[in-house]
Amino acid sequence: MGEPAGRGPDTLGAGHVLGVDSGGSGLRIAVARADDAEARPLAVRASDEPVRTGPAGIDAEHLLSQLLPAAAELARETGADGFAAVCVGAAGMATLGEELRARLPDALATAFGVRRLALAADAVTAYAGALGQRPGAVIAAGTGMIALGTDLTPAGGWRRADGWGHLLGDCGGGAWIGRAGLEAALRAYDGRPGGSAALLARAEAVFGPVTGLPGALYPRPDRPAVLASFAPEVARCAAEDDTVALGVLRAAAGHIADAAAAVCPPGAGTTVACTGGLFHMGEPLLAPLRTALAERLPDARTAAAAGSPLDGSLAIAAALARDRLTLPTDRKLLQITRPAPG
Amino acid sequence: MGEPAGRGPDTLGAGHVLGVDSGGSGLRIAVARADDAEARPLAVRASDEPVRTGPAGIDAEHLLSQLLPAAAELARETGADGFAAVCVGAAGMATLGEELRARLPDALATAFGVRRLALAADAVTAYAGALGQRPGAVIAAGTGMIALGTDLTPAGGWRRADGWGHLLGDCGGGAWIGRAGLEAALRAYDGRPGGSAALLARAEAVFGPVTGLPGALYPRPDRPAVLASFAPEVARCAAEDDTVALGVLRAAAGHIADAAAAVCPPGAGTTVACTGGLFHMGEPLLAPLRTALAERLPDARTAAAAGSPLDGSLAIAAALARDRLTLPTDRKLLQITRPAPG
């Protein structure tokens, strides 16, 4: 395969880079200049349609059918002559991205002269968005929950905790909190211990009579999202001092802090950053989380994330274009690929 | 519709009755004499093919296509001239059996001259099999877990606790125990607190490297059964004194006893019966369960179930044929239907 017409040579740090963030709520794509150390987005495209995943993983065809036209538009809009590097961050990349690994390098090389490509788990783009290329730990929590940390040494690599999904873990994430809240509602309905009349009232307000809840939940393909949709009601009941709801959020905070402590590199002043929609729940979760983190990681500093996973994807692409990528590479979490020379 | 040819009149307590037990592991059908107070099975047919359920509930066509030929064979085998009464006990009857309620009465009247039909939730046939028509409580536990009790008064009716399925409850059942065991295995893998190296070793022995566990579990339609398949490994680790596994089974026993206590009628000497595959786990579960039941229901007597849900289905059919059914009727749990007069 020859060099695509009209592309310049692979000059270090010149030109533009593309960052992609593919998740449950859709696809986001942005362009930055490769020589911008902060990799600020010049232009962004977002689609509400999540990329499909099947038994064989992320649907590469579906991703490419959205990515290539949007990237072409962004190139025209920013005057980019192809892209020096691309980072694709995606949920499920770690375990489900085989087809993508096989097809993406050539597709991007052909369309945009891309020579450097990073495939990243969404936890890695969340890390890069939150902390850049500093050592530390990120807690990424929405429907699920995962913690990822690194000391930036090749020997240390990435440390990952939880992120096992709603049946095996994701302890303290949105589905976990919502599920615990619904269980407490049904305990109240049954007259079992551990029930909360306030949560039962909220469950009936949201879902109707609870006897219909199993029939409404189990046939749905998006059960974790349905469970997570009840998490804000748990926060609301906790804010009104419901003992059971307070206990659910205290337990969630403990699980989240446990995961952070399992991956955070040692050393005073290490930063632990929180990112993701779960933290929009505010003080009912954040107050017990500060307490739990202070107990487990007394020397660490807790910070809000500096940027989003899309910012992290752009930062990785820009660092890759300038040969300045210091985050650890890893077959499952952050893989750098280059198409075969033409 | 006229009286089918060759059927006698609906003579109280004469002839034969049919009992049906439809569950996740297949369909079981048996015949007894209506005048046998113990309703002992004269002949039994079993099929390994579970009756299908869809969004509209139990697939009535699929049930009838298995039930009618098997019942005809049983009638020939036992010399039954039709059936005086039939009881169909089925999982999901309470919430999912609308089509069945609509079609079964006429189908059985046409084929076997059936005039009295009981549609029962599987928890009710479990109760009748375990306790007959005595007041008390039954704990039915396999993959799931439900407790059902009655004082036999019409005002008291049935009391039900849990049985909400693997995401909303079924606390202490097989899927609950297996899930908790797998979570502990992954905690050990991650280095989070609450982990068990013994459970991690068992999880890898059963399912292979745990990094493949999410991909193996989440796409399957029978996730609760997959989780429950790990419950015996938790019992094995508990028997070898693994602290985490012991804690999982102690918590499971507490949840089961909580459900029993929520439904058990008051009064000294009331019987609490345990039935279902979960109790085959033996002492690792039974020992903490005895302790938990003694704490919560000090005046109750714990007993093994006298018979199976199929026995219970036959007992209900025989009592119905003799006008001796004293178990409470209830639109969702035990419904008596009679076809319109011909």
XYZ file of C-alpha atoms in Angstrom:
684
model
C 0.000 0.000 0.000
C 1.500 3.353 -1.046
C 1.494 6.579 0.960
C -1.910 8.249 0.391
C -1.699 11.155 -2.070
C -1.370 14.615 -0.575
C 0.012 13.523 2.812
C 3.308 14.899 4.055
C 5.975 12.733 5.668
C 5.542 11.587 9.299
C 7.177 14.694 10.744
C 7.503 14.512 14.517
C 4.928 16.681 16.286
C 3.661 18.401 13.157
C 0.055 18.665 12.050
C -3.080 17.516 13.840
C -4.210 14.624 16.005
C -7.584 12.976 16.518
C -9.045 11.828 19.849
C -12.027 9.471 20.099
C -14.122 8.517 23.130
C -16.660 5.743 22.540
C -18.948 4.853 25.415
C -22.426 3.868 26.456
C -23.821 7.326 25.844
C -22.372 7.764 22.351
C -19.290 8.657 20.339
C -17.259 11.849 20.786
C -14.452 12.878 18.417
C -12.126 15.894 18.604
C -9.092 17.388 16.848
C -6.111 19.168 18.414
C -2.771 20.425 17.137
C -0.001 17.883 17.706
C 2.343 20.609 18.969
C -0.115 21.870 21.603
C 1.226 20.497 24.899
C -2.245 20.838 26.425
C -3.936 19.202 23.406
C -6.877 21.621 23.546
C -9.731 20.594 21.236
C -10.016 22.774 18.122
C -13.282 21.153 17.044
C -15.536 18.397 18.385
C -18.182 16.088 16.917
C -20.559 14.086 19.113
C -23.107 11.416 18.257
C -25.776 10.120 20.643
C -25.678 6.681 19.046
C -23.486 4.309 21.073
C -21.253 2.046 19.028
C -22.768 -1.427 19.012
C -21.041 -4.300 20.784
C -21.761 -7.959 20.107
C -20.375 -11.283 21.305
C -17.233 -10.612 19.192
C -16.697 -7.231 20.857
C -16.989 -3.678 19.638
C -18.618 -3.650 16.188
C -15.706 -2.316 14.107
C -17.892 -1.679 11.064
C -20.324 0.390 13.111
C -17.525 2.393 14.722
C -15.797 3.076 11.402
C -19.078 4.052 9.722
C -19.468 6.829 12.276
C -15.801 7.689 12.819
C -14.518 8.102 9.254
C -17.105 10.649 8.003
C -16.935 12.660 11.234
C -13.130 12.715 11.138
C -13.216 13.855 7.506
C -15.536 16.729 8.454
C -13.301 17.673 11.382
C -10.227 17.625 9.100
C -11.932 20.020 6.658
C -13.102 22.237 9.506
C -9.652 22.512 11.112
C -7.639 22.484 7.886
C -5.911 19.274 8.969
C -3.970 17.460 6.245
C -4.601 13.974 7.684
C -3.734 13.092 11.284
C -0.271 12.440 12.707
C -1.727 10.244 15.458
C -5.094 8.968 16.607
C -6.239 7.661 19.995
C -9.425 5.605 20.205
C -10.659 5.129 23.759
C -13.573 2.748 24.136
C -15.568 0.937 26.774
C -14.985 -2.772 26.439
C -11.690 -2.321 24.612
C -9.862 -4.381 27.207
C -11.810 -7.567 26.644
C -13.881 -7.041 23.561
C -11.852 -5.120 20.994
C -10.194 -7.827 18.872
C -11.957 -6.925 15.625
C -11.128 -3.277 16.178
C -7.443 -4.025 16.775
C -7.375 -5.882 13.486
C -9.155 -3.352 11.277
C -8.578 0.141 12.641
C -4.875 0.684 11.773
C -5.253 0.148 8.033
C -8.603 1.953 7.830
C -7.135 5.080 9.438
C -3.885 4.875 7.468
C -5.828 4.710 4.217
C -8.257 7.512 5.016
C -6.037 9.971 6.884
C -2.417 8.851 6.525
C -2.375 7.887 10.195
C 0.948 6.249 11.180
C 0.549 6.163 14.952
C -2.516 4.764 16.637
C -3.326 4.240 20.312
C -6.136 1.880 21.319
C -7.083 2.615 24.914
C -9.540 1.232 27.433
C -11.943 3.951 28.547
C -10.365 3.806 32.008
C -7.026 4.855 30.436
C -8.509 7.840 28.573
C -10.300 8.744 31.835
C -6.910 8.582 33.580
C -5.183 10.725 30.955
C -8.039 13.238 30.994
C -8.013 13.436 34.771
C -4.275 13.354 35.510
C -2.451 13.711 32.203
C 0.838 11.829 32.342
C 1.387 12.186 36.107
C 1.549 9.211 38.501
C -1.561 8.634 40.586
C -4.939 6.928 40.464
C -8.236 7.653 38.823
C -11.649 6.452 39.945
C -13.973 6.322 36.942
C -17.573 5.764 38.001
C -20.914 5.992 36.267
C -23.160 2.962 35.894
C -20.017 0.922 36.643
C -16.891 1.620 38.698
C -13.206 1.013 38.014
C -10.001 2.317 39.553
C -6.758 2.576 37.604
C -3.361 3.668 38.858
C 0.250 3.846 37.753
C 3.609 5.026 39.055
C 4.665 5.504 35.386
C 7.493 2.995 35.671
C 7.526 0.266 33.024
C 7.906 -2.310 35.806
C 4.932 -0.910 37.701
C 2.684 -0.730 34.646
C -1.019 -0.213 35.199
C -2.807 -1.409 38.307
C -6.516 -1.965 37.875
C -9.204 -2.727 40.479
C -12.839 -3.679 39.943
C -14.616 -2.768 36.711
C -15.937 -6.347 36.592
C -19.520 -5.402 35.693
C -22.746 -5.286 37.676
C -22.917 -8.985 38.650
C -19.270 -9.521 39.591
C -18.321 -6.143 41.045
C -18.471 -2.475 40.000
C -18.930 -2.123 43.743
C -20.105 1.347 44.687
C -20.984 2.373 41.108
C -24.374 3.607 39.948
C -25.910 0.181 39.258
C -24.575 -1.073 42.612
C -26.125 1.856 44.514
C -29.428 1.674 42.639
C -29.658 -2.092 43.114
C -28.987 -1.804 46.852
C -31.649 0.914 47.074
C -34.233 -1.239 45.290
C -33.396 -4.224 47.484
C -34.000 -2.020 50.534
C -37.333 -0.897 49.045
C -38.425 -4.519 48.594
C -37.257 -5.429 52.095
C -39.617 -2.754 53.401
C -42.415 -4.101 51.196
C -41.866 -7.644 52.521
C -41.372 -6.650 56.150
C -37.813 -7.979 56.166
C -35.029 -6.207 58.120
C -32.925 -3.629 56.272
C -35.905 -2.074 54.547
C -36.563 1.622 53.973
C -40.078 3.004 53.652
C -38.630 6.138 52.021
C -36.865 4.099 49.328
C -40.037 2.034 48.807
C -42.002 5.242 48.249
C -39.389 6.474 45.742
C -39.313 3.091 43.957
C -43.104 3.160 43.537
C -42.976 6.779 42.371
C -40.373 5.912 39.718
C -41.348 2.386 38.628
C -44.980 1.960 39.755
C -46.202 -0.835 42.060
C -43.172 -2.884 43.077
C -44.861 -6.177 42.255
C -44.309 -5.155 38.612
C -40.594 -4.444 39.093
C -39.220 -7.927 38.207
C -41.293 -8.033 35.016
C -40.131 -4.518 34.113
C -36.437 -5.089 34.840
C -35.418 -8.616 33.869
C -36.463 -8.675 30.194
C -34.510 -5.462 29.436
C -31.068 -5.626 27.818
C -29.934 -2.474 29.694
C -30.535 -3.788 33.227
C -27.428 -2.079 34.716
C -28.616 1.298 33.393
C -32.122 0.689 34.802
C -30.615 -0.097 38.206
C -28.324 2.945 38.015
C -31.296 5.171 37.216
C -32.422 4.629 40.818
C -29.093 5.791 42.343
C -30.099 9.488 42.450
C -33.186 8.473 44.462
C -30.887 6.821 47.006
C -28.910 10.071 47.199
C -32.147 12.036 47.643
C -33.272 9.786 50.522
C -29.796 10.019 52.095
C -29.954 13.811 51.880
C -33.198 13.535 53.868
C -31.364 11.447 56.501
C -32.878 8.052 55.657
C -30.716 5.651 57.651
C -30.754 2.843 55.092
C -29.910 5.161 52.175
C -27.089 6.719 54.198
C -25.791 3.205 54.855
C -25.902 2.296 51.139
C -23.862 5.382 50.204
C -21.412 4.859 53.070
C -20.868 1.277 51.877
C -20.520 2.473 48.261
C -17.925 5.055 49.314
C -16.011 2.353 51.180
C -15.959 0.072 48.119
C -14.819 2.919 45.848
C -12.049 3.897 48.258
C -10.998 0.228 48.574
C -10.528 0.074 44.805
C -8.581 3.361 44.760
C -6.324 2.167 47.578
C -5.618 -1.085 45.717
C -4.195 0.765 42.691
C -2.763 4.031 44.046
C 1.056 4.157 43.922
C 2.722 4.854 47.264
C 4.198 8.239 48.075
C 3.038 11.428 49.749
C 1.049 13.830 47.604
C 0.012 11.288 44.975
C -3.192 12.462 43.333
C -6.425 10.448 43.312
C -8.865 11.911 40.784
C -12.587 11.192 40.494
C -14.263 11.273 37.090
C -17.608 10.191 35.681
C -21.299 10.820 36.079
C -21.601 9.120 39.469
C -19.935 12.047 41.196
C -22.727 14.367 40.028
C -24.681 12.842 42.929
C -22.868 15.397 45.049
C -22.361 15.521 48.795
C -24.468 12.477 49.816
C -21.771 10.370 48.099
C -18.801 12.770 48.138
C -18.826 13.362 51.903
C -18.507 9.662 52.874
C -16.056 9.163 49.974
C -13.713 11.879 51.314
C -13.845 10.169 54.720
C -13.194 6.712 53.250
C -10.295 7.935 51.077
C -8.713 9.803 54.000
C -8.815 6.598 56.072
C -7.301 4.399 53.382
C -4.936 6.837 51.626
C -3.982 9.434 54.249
C -0.992 10.669 52.209
C -2.815 11.060 48.898
C -4.404 14.232 47.587
C -7.944 13.958 46.184
C -8.731 16.141 43.202
C -11.438 16.675 40.652
C -10.504 15.418 37.204
C -8.744 18.093 35.102
C -10.488 16.959 31.937
C -12.780 14.395 30.359
C -11.971 11.033 28.740
C -12.183 12.838 25.359
C -9.532 15.305 26.605
C -7.500 12.284 27.702
C -7.820 10.684 24.290
C -6.564 13.883 22.618
C -3.712 14.145 25.128
C -2.597 10.579 24.384
C -2.777 11.203 20.614
C -0.756 14.420 20.920
C 1.874 12.787 23.156
C 2.108 9.879 20.719
C 2.612 12.279 17.784
C 5.498 13.990 19.633
C 7.050 10.708 20.883
C 6.314 11.863 24.410
C 3.934 9.143 25.562
C 5.061 8.020 29.031
C 1.914 6.202 30.184
C 2.597 2.447 30.369
C 1.573 0.420 27.365
C -0.269 -2.823 27.922
C -1.938 -5.280 25.558
C -5.326 -4.851 27.236
C -5.319 -1.259 28.436
C -3.176 0.859 26.126
C -1.874 -0.572 22.911
C 0.189 1.377 20.371
C -0.095 0.101 16.822
C 1.484 1.220 13.599
C 0.338 -0.021 10.190
C 2.908 -1.984 8.209
C 5.160 0.314 6.123
C 3.696 0.924 2.644
C -69.807 -27.115 25.092
C -71.340 -30.481 26.021
C -69.975 -32.965 28.548
C -67.210 -34.946 26.797
C -68.357 -38.428 25.837
C -67.485 -41.199 28.254
C -66.966 -38.957 31.305
C -68.947 -39.571 34.446
C -70.591 -36.778 36.406
C -68.453 -34.619 38.726
C -68.792 -36.956 41.719
C -67.127 -35.555 44.808
C -63.846 -37.272 45.555
C -64.226 -39.992 42.964
C -61.707 -40.911 40.289
C -58.241 -39.536 39.691
C -56.423 -36.226 39.937
C -53.448 -34.802 38.065
C -50.593 -32.808 39.576
C -48.136 -30.766 37.495
C -44.872 -29.091 38.509
C -43.292 -26.893 35.846
C -39.929 -25.349 36.643
C -36.539 -24.387 35.343
C -35.367 -27.993 35.191
C -38.378 -29.355 33.302
C -41.942 -30.566 33.618
C -43.113 -33.265 36.035
C -46.637 -34.723 35.932
C -48.228 -37.309 38.250
C -51.577 -39.002 38.904
C -53.125 -39.949 42.264
C -56.510 -41.234 43.374
C -58.787 -38.405 44.496
C -59.851 -40.368 47.576
C -56.282 -40.983 48.771
C -55.834 -38.520 51.654
C -52.063 -38.680 51.143
C -52.359 -38.226 47.365
C -49.574 -40.717 46.695
C -48.439 -40.706 43.048
C -49.617 -43.764 41.097
C -47.573 -42.864 38.033
C -45.210 -40.045 37.052
C -43.954 -38.550 33.783
C -40.987 -36.162 33.668
C -39.545 -34.147 30.822
C -36.165 -32.417 30.892
C -37.400 -29.658 28.618
C -38.421 -26.589 30.651
C -41.603 -24.897 29.490
C -40.663 -21.742 27.596
C -41.467 -18.342 29.034
C -41.534 -15.152 26.993
C -42.389 -11.505 27.640
C -46.101 -12.513 27.809
C -45.396 -15.149 30.470
C -45.430 -18.916 30.438
C -45.869 -20.164 26.859
C -49.296 -21.821 27.138
C -48.963 -23.567 23.769
C -45.628 -25.097 24.784
C -46.971 -26.240 28.152
C -50.108 -27.780 26.626
C -48.122 -29.512 23.873
C -46.177 -31.357 26.566
C -48.916 -31.676 29.185
C -51.827 -33.076 27.145
C -50.053 -36.101 25.578
C -48.319 -36.975 28.872
C -51.596 -36.719 30.798
C -53.305 -38.956 28.222
C -50.570 -41.562 28.653
C -50.854 -41.366 32.440
C -54.640 -41.749 32.222
C -54.235 -44.917 30.126
C -51.559 -46.236 32.469
C -53.621 -45.703 35.650
C -57.022 -46.505 34.136
C -58.229 -42.989 34.898
C -61.466 -41.952 33.173
C -60.514 -38.272 32.933
C -59.428 -36.225 35.945
C -61.666 -34.849 38.690
C -59.226 -32.052 39.438
C -55.870 -30.784 38.197
C -53.278 -28.584 39.869
C -50.651 -26.841 37.734
C -47.811 -25.388 39.755
C -45.366 -23.287 37.799
C -42.473 -20.912 38.280
C -43.496 -17.450 37.182
C -47.203 -18.176 37.587
C -47.592 -15.254 39.971
C -46.498 -12.583 37.529
C -46.321 -14.220 34.138
C -49.188 -16.655 33.748
C -51.975 -14.628 32.087
C -52.101 -16.649 28.876
C -52.159 -19.849 30.868
C -55.040 -18.649 33.051
C -56.988 -17.899 29.886
C -56.411 -21.155 28.007
C -55.854 -23.978 30.467
C -59.390 -24.426 31.892
C -61.074 -25.137 28.556
C -58.176 -27.196 27.212
C -58.277 -29.527 30.232
C -62.087 -29.659 30.299
C -62.164 -30.690 26.642
C -59.417 -33.302 26.878
C -60.087 -34.851 30.296
C -63.436 -33.580 31.555
C -61.658 -31.521 34.202
C -64.098 -29.352 36.185
C -61.799 -28.140 38.950
C -58.446 -26.552 38.240
C -55.900 -24.985 40.575
C -53.205 -22.689 39.184
C -50.461 -22.340 41.766
C -47.206 -20.451 42.048
C -44.326 -22.874 42.520
C -43.873 -21.519 46.042
C -47.417 -22.714 46.876
C -46.852 -26.243 45.555
C -43.556 -26.222 47.481
C -45.536 -25.238 50.589
C -48.168 -27.930 50.068
C -45.502 -30.554 49.405
C -43.525 -29.547 52.474
C -46.328 -28.923 54.985
C -49.570 -30.132 53.411
C -52.460 -28.001 54.641
C -50.941 -27.124 58.032
C -50.112 -23.528 59.082
C -46.432 -22.618 58.952
C -43.800 -21.339 56.584
C -41.777 -22.828 53.784
C -38.397 -21.656 52.542
C -37.989 -22.668 48.902
C -34.434 -22.137 47.720
C -32.452 -23.186 44.677
C -31.006 -20.635 42.270
C -33.477 -18.204 43.850
C -35.013 -17.954 47.313
C -38.563 -17.253 48.489
C -40.384 -17.720 51.785
C -44.122 -18.277 51.998
C -46.274 -18.621 55.093
C -49.896 -18.799 56.153
C -51.968 -19.221 59.297
C -54.718 -20.715 57.078
C -57.204 -17.998 57.979
C -58.863 -16.238 55.043
C -57.984 -12.886 56.655
C -54.345 -13.893 57.062
C -53.996 -15.224 53.520
C -50.522 -15.886 52.197
C -47.477 -13.942 53.351
C -44.603 -13.876 50.910
C -41.054 -12.569 51.354
C -38.317 -12.175 48.746
C -38.398 -14.209 45.539
C -37.643 -10.975 43.636
C -34.977 -12.472 41.371
C -31.182 -12.247 41.315
C -30.881 -8.470 40.846
C -33.532 -7.340 43.310
C -33.300 -9.991 46.013
C -33.378 -13.790 46.260
C -31.012 -13.004 49.120
C -29.221 -16.081 50.338
C -30.220 -18.266 47.371
C -27.824 -20.092 45.064
C -27.183 -17.209 42.663
C -26.701 -14.850 45.621
C -24.142 -17.158 47.255
C -22.312 -17.877 44.001
C -22.212 -14.191 43.081
C -20.830 -13.237 46.498
C -18.204 -15.968 46.151
C -17.108 -14.732 42.722
C -16.961 -11.147 43.969
C -14.661 -12.322 46.774
C -12.507 -14.164 44.217
C -12.115 -10.968 42.156
C -11.393 -8.910 45.269
C -8.490 -11.247 45.928
C -7.341 -10.917 42.301
C -7.444 -7.101 42.521
C -5.910 -6.867 45.992
C -9.048 -5.265 47.428
C -10.245 -6.081 50.977
C -12.760 -8.899 51.404
C -10.975 -11.195 48.987
C -10.383 -14.915 49.326
C -7.440 -16.646 47.696
C -9.228 -19.990 48.131
C -12.307 -18.748 46.257
C -10.054 -17.246 43.566
C -8.387 -20.614 43.103
C -11.800 -22.340 42.834
C -13.089 -19.695 40.404
C -10.069 -20.235 38.140
C -10.454 -24.013 38.406
C -14.119 -23.787 37.351
C -14.173 -20.887 34.879
C -10.534 -20.467 33.774
C -8.558 -17.201 34.091
C -10.811 -14.684 35.830
C -10.078 -11.983 33.268
C -12.339 -14.037 30.983
C -15.181 -14.217 33.503
C -17.119 -11.080 32.426
C -17.018 -12.168 28.782
C -18.170 -15.672 29.750
C -20.984 -14.567 32.064
C -22.671 -11.434 30.702
C -23.689 -12.632 27.225
C -25.446 -15.724 28.634
C -29.227 -15.780 29.061
C -28.938 -18.045 32.136
C -26.727 -15.747 34.221
C -28.435 -16.638 37.549
C -27.801 -20.347 36.942
C -24.149 -19.641 36.060
C -23.749 -17.700 39.307
C -25.520 -20.425 41.293
C -23.200 -23.055 39.818
C -20.432 -21.519 41.937
C -22.365 -21.823 45.228
C -21.124 -25.383 45.961
C -17.545 -24.065 45.660
C -18.329 -21.502 48.349
C -19.629 -24.338 50.554
C -16.473 -26.341 49.840
C -14.224 -23.406 50.861
C -16.346 -22.836 53.976
C -15.976 -26.482 54.913
C -12.222 -25.894 54.719
C -12.613 -22.928 57.110
C -12.067 -20.128 54.599
C -13.105 -17.033 56.558
C -14.630 -15.193 53.606
C -16.653 -18.223 52.455
C -17.873 -18.803 56.010
C -18.958 -15.163 56.107
C -20.848 -15.478 52.802
C -22.798 -18.501 54.068
C -23.459 -16.880 57.453
C -24.865 -13.834 55.659
C -26.910 -16.067 53.334
C -28.336 -17.951 56.331
C -29.249 -14.631 57.956
C -31.089 -13.435 54.825
C -32.973 -16.737 54.498
C -34.000 -16.666 58.157
C -35.066 -12.995 57.800
C -37.424 -13.997 54.993
C -38.797 -16.941 56.989
C -39.372 -14.731 60.037
C -41.240 -12.175 57.883
C -43.832 -14.753 56.795
C -44.059 -17.283 59.643
C -47.347 -17.102 61.559
C -46.979 -16.551 65.312
C -47.509 -19.376 67.765
C -45.388 -21.972 69.503
C -44.586 -25.081 67.519
C -45.276 -23.609 64.084
C -43.286 -25.516 61.490
C -40.721 -23.913 59.165
C -39.847 -26.301 56.349
C -36.888 -26.034 53.971
C -37.217 -27.318 50.426
C -35.193 -27.055 47.234
C -31.786 -27.832 45.834
C -29.930 -25.204 47.854
C -30.192 -27.273 50.999
C -28.208 -30.084 49.351
C -25.194 -27.901 50.176
C -25.406 -29.495 53.611
C -23.883 -28.396 56.893
C -21.840 -25.379 55.668
C -25.212 -23.691 55.032
C -27.501 -25.673 57.351
C -25.480 -25.061 60.520
C -25.589 -21.231 60.299
C -29.217 -21.458 59.101
C -30.264 -23.389 62.221
C -28.553 -20.723 64.331
C -30.178 -17.862 62.424
C -33.652 -19.440 62.565
C -33.314 -20.145 66.300
C -32.453 -16.482 66.889
C -35.343 -15.090 64.851
C -38.036 -17.751 65.433
C -37.238 -19.308 68.826
C -40.727 -20.852 69.128
C -40.856 -22.420 65.671
C -39.902 -25.971 64.792
C -37.618 -26.461 61.760
C -38.316 -29.516 59.644
C -37.276 -31.058 56.373
C -39.975 -30.884 53.727
C -42.303 -33.918 53.808
C -42.568 -33.991 50.011
C -41.674 -32.261 46.781
C -43.535 -29.523 44.869
C -44.939 -32.309 42.643
C -46.306 -34.017 45.773
C -47.746 -30.656 46.765
C -49.400 -30.217 43.392
C -51.041 -33.658 43.723
C -52.146 -32.869 47.301
C -53.800 -29.624 46.155
C -55.544 -31.414 43.267
C -56.816 -34.194 45.576
C -58.035 -31.717 48.215
C -59.760 -29.716 45.490
C -61.484 -32.859 44.172
C -62.820 -33.624 47.677
C -63.785 -29.996 48.442
C -61.225 -30.044 51.229
C -58.854 -27.321 50.041
C -58.113 -25.070 53.031
C -55.022 -23.264 51.737
C -55.849 -19.590 51.075
C -56.750 -18.712 47.513
C -55.184 -15.629 45.988
C -55.237 -14.196 42.479
C -51.450 -14.374 42.191
C -50.494 -17.400 44.262
C -53.317 -19.948 44.218
C -56.240 -19.487 41.900
C -59.126 -21.942 41.558
C -60.863 -21.870 38.192
C -63.812 -23.791 36.813
C -64.745 -23.766 33.129
C -68.153 -22.260 32.300
C -70.949 -24.884 32.488
C -71.544 -26.563 29.114
